[in-house]
CSV table of C-alpha atoms in Angstrom, one decimal:
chain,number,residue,atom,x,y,z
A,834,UNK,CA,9.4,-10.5,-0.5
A,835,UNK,CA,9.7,-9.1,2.9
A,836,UNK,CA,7.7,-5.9,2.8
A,837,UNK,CA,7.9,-2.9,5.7
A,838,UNK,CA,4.6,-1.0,7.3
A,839,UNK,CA,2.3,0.6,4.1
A,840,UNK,CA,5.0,-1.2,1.9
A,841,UNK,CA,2.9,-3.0,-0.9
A,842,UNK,CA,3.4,-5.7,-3.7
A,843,UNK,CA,1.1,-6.3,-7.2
A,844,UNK,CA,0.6,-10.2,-6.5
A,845,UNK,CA,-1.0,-10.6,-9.9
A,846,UNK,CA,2.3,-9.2,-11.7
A,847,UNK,CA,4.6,-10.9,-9.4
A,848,UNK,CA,3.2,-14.3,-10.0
A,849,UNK,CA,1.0,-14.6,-13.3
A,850,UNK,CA,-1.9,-16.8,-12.9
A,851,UNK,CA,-2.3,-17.2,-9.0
A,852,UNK,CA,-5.7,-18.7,-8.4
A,853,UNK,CA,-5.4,-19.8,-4.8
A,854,UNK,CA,-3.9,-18.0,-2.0
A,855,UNK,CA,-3.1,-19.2,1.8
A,856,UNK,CA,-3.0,-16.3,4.3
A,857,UNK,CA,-0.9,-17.2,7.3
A,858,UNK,CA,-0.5,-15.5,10.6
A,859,UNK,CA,1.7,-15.9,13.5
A,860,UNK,CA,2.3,-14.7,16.6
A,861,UNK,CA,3.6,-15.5,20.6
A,862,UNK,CA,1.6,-13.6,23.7
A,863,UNK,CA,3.2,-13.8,27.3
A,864,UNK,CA,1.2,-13.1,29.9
A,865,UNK,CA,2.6,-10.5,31.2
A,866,UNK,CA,-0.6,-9.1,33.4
A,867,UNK,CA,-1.8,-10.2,36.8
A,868,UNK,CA,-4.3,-12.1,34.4
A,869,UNK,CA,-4.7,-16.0,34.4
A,870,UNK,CA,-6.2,-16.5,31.3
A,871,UNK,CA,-4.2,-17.7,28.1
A,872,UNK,CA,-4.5,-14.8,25.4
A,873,UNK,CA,-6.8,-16.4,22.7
A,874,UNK,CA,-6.0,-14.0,19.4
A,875,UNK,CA,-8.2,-14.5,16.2
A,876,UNK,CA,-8.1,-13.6,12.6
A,877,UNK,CA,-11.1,-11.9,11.0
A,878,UNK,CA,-11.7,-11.5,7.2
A,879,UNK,CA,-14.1,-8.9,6.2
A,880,UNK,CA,-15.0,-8.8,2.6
A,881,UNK,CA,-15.6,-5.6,1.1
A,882,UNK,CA,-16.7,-3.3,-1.8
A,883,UNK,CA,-15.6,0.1,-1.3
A,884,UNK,CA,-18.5,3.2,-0.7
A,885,UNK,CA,-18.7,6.2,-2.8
A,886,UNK,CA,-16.1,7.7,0.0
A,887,UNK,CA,-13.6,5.0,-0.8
A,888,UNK,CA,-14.2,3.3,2.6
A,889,UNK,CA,-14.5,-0.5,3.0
A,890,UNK,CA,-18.1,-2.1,3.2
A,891,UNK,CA,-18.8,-5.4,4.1
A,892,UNK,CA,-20.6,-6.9,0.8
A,893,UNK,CA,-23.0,-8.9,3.6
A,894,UNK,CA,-22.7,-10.1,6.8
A,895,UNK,CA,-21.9,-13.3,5.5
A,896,UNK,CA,-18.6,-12.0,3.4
A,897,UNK,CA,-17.8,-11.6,7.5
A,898,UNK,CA,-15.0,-14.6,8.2
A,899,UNK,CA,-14.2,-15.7,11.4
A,900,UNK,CA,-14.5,-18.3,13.8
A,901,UNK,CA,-17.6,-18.5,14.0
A,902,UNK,CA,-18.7,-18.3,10.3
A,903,UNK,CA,-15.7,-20.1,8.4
A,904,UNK,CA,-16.5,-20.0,5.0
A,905,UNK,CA,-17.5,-17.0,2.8
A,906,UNK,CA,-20.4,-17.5,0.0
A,907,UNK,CA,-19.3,-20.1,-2.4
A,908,UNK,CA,-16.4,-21.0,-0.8
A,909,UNK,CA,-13.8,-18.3,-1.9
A,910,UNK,CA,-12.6,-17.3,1.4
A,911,UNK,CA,-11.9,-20.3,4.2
A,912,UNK,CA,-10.9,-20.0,7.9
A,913,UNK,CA,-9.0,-23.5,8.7
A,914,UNK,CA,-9.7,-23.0,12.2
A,915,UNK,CA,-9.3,-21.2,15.5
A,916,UNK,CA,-5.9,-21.6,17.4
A,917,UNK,CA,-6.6,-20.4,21.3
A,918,UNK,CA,-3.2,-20.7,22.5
A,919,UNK,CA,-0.8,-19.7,19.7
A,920,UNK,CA,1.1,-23.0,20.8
A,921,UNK,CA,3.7,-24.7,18.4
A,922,UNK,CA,6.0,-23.5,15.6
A,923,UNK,CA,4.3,-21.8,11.9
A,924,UNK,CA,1.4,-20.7,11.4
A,925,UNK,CA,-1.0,-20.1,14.0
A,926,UNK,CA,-3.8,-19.4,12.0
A,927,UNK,CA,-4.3,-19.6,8.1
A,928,UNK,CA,-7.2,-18.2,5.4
A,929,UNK,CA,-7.3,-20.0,2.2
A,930,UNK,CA,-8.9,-17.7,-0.7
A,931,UNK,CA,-9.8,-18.9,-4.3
A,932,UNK,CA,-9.8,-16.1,-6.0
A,933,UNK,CA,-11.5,-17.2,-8.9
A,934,UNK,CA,-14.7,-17.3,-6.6
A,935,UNK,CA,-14.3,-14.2,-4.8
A,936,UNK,CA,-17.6,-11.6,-5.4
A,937,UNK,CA,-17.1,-9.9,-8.2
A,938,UNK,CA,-18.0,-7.1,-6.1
A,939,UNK,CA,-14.8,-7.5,-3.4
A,940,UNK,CA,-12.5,-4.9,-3.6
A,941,UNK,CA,-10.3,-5.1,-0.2
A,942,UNK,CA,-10.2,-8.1,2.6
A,943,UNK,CA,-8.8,-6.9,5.6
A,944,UNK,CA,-7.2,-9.1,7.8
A,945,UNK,CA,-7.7,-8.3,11.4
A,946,UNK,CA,-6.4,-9.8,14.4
A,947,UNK,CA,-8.3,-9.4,18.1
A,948,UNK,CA,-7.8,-10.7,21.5
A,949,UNK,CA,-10.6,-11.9,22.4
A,950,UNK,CA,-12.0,-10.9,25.7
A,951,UNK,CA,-8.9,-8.4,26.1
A,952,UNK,CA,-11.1,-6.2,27.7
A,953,UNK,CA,-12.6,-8.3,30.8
A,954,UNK,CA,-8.6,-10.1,31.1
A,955,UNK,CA,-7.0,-7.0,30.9
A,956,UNK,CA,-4.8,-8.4,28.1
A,957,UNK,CA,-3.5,-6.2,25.0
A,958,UNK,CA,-0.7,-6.2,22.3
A,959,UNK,CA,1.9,-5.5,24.9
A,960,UNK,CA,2.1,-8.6,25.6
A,961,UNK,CA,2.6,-9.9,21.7
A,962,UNK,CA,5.7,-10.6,20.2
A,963,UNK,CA,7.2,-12.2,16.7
A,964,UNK,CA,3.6,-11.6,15.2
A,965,UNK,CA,3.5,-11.7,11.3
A,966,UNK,CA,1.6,-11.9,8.4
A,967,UNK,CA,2.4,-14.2,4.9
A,968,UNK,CA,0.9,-14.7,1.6
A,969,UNK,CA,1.4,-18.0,-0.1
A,970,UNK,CA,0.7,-19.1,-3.5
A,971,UNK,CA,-1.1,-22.2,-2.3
A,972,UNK,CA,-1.4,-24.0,-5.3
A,973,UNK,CA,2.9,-24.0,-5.3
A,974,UNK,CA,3.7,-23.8,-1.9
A,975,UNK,CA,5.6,-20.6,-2.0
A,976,UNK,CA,5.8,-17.7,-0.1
A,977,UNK,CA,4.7,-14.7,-2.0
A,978,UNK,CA,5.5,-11.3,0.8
A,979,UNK,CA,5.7,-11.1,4.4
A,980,UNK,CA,5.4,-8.7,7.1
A,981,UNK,CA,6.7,-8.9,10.2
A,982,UNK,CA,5.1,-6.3,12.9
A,983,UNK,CA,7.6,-4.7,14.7
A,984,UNK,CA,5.7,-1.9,16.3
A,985,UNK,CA,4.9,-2.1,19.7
A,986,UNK,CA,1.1,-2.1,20.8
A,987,UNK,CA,1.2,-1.2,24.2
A,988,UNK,CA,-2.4,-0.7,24.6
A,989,UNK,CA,-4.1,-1.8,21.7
A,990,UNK,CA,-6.3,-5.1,21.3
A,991,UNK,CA,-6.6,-5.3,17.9
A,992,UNK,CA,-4.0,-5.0,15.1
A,993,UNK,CA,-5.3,-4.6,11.1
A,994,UNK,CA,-1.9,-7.0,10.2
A,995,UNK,CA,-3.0,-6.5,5.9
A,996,UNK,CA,-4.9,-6.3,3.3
A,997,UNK,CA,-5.4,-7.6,0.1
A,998,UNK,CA,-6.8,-5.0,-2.3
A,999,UNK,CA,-7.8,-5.4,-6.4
A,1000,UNK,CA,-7.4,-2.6,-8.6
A,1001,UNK,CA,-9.7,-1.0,-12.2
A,1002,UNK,CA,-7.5,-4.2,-13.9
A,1003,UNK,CA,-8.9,-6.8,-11.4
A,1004,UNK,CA,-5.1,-7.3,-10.3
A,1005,UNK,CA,-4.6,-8.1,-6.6
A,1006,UNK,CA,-1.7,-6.4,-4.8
A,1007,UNK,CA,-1.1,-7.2,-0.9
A,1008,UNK,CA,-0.6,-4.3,1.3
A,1009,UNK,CA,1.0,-4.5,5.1
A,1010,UNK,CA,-1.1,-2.6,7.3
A,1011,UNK,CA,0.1,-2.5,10.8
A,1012,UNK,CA,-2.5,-0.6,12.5
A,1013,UNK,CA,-3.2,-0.9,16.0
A,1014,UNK,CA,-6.7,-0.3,17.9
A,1015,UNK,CA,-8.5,-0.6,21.1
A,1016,UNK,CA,-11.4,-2.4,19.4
A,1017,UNK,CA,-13.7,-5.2,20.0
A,1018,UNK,CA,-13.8,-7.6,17.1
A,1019,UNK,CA,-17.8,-5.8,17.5
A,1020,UNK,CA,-16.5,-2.7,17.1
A,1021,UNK,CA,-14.6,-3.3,14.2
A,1022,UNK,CA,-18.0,-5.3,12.2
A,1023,UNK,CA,-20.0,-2.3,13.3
A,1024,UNK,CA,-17.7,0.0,11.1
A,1025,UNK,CA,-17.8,-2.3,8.3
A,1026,UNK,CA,-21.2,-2.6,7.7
């Protein structure tokens, strides 16, 4: 299902019985700036329970995926690695999720995208283009929603491309984001916790 910006879908209704799920992003960057560097972007999971506000909380700093901590406690939530030049056709970079191991306690994972050092190379969004966002039913190969971002982010180093969010009947609906900031991938674990 191709969905629009704050469109959502109820993956649990749509396909009965979904145990494993493979998050794939996408994305070309030009370099557009007087900058030399190649822009490196990387996808960030943050797991979280939501606060008596409503607002996302990082269960620990450990239920923080990324490429430097690629697995989430017990497995449920998998980075398969980072890509630094966004080279080649597909995927660029891809989450696997079980969700019969998530926490219990998980209520949203938010799928965030950075540049990384965008600051110091003077790179941002601008400069992005064709980026997306899929869910897959991993266990049968299929493609479950997508989202393709067509705002532009002229200044903006980080984009929240989704989130995957479970509701009072432990169903699990996908929801495309779209949000653009000019946050570090810092910043953004600083607000979680």
């Amino acid at each position: 299902m191709l969905l629009k910006k704050q469109d959502s879908i109820n993956l649990s209704k749509s396909t009965p019985n979904l145990k494993k799920i493979r998050v794939g992003l996408g994305w070309d960057a030009q370099n557009l700036t007087d900058s030399s560097a190649n822009y490196d972007l990387d996808v960030s999971v943050f797991i979280c329970t939501l606060n008596d506000q409503r607002e996302p909380k990082l269960i620990s700093d450990s239920h923080f995926v990324f490429y430097n901590n690629k697995c989430s406690p017990n497995a449920a939530v998998v980075h398969t690695g980072d890509n630094r030049t966004g080279d080649g056709d597909g995927d660029d970079e891809s989450i696997l999720i079980d969700l019969n191991k998530i926490d219990t306690n998980a209520q949203e994972l938010s799928f965030i995208v950075t540049i990384y050092e965008a600051n110091e190379r003077k790179q941002s969004f601008g400069e992005v283009q064709n980026a997306y966002i899929r869910v897959y039913d991993d266990e049968r190969n299929s493609t479950l929603a997508e989202y393709h971002l067509t705002e532009v982010f002229k200044n903006e180093t980080a984009v929240q491309f989704g989130s995957l969010l479970k509701n009072q009947l432990n169903q699990w609906s996908f929801k495309a984001v779209g949000a653009g900031y000019r946050l570090t991938l810092g910043d953004f674990l600083e607000g979680y916790r």
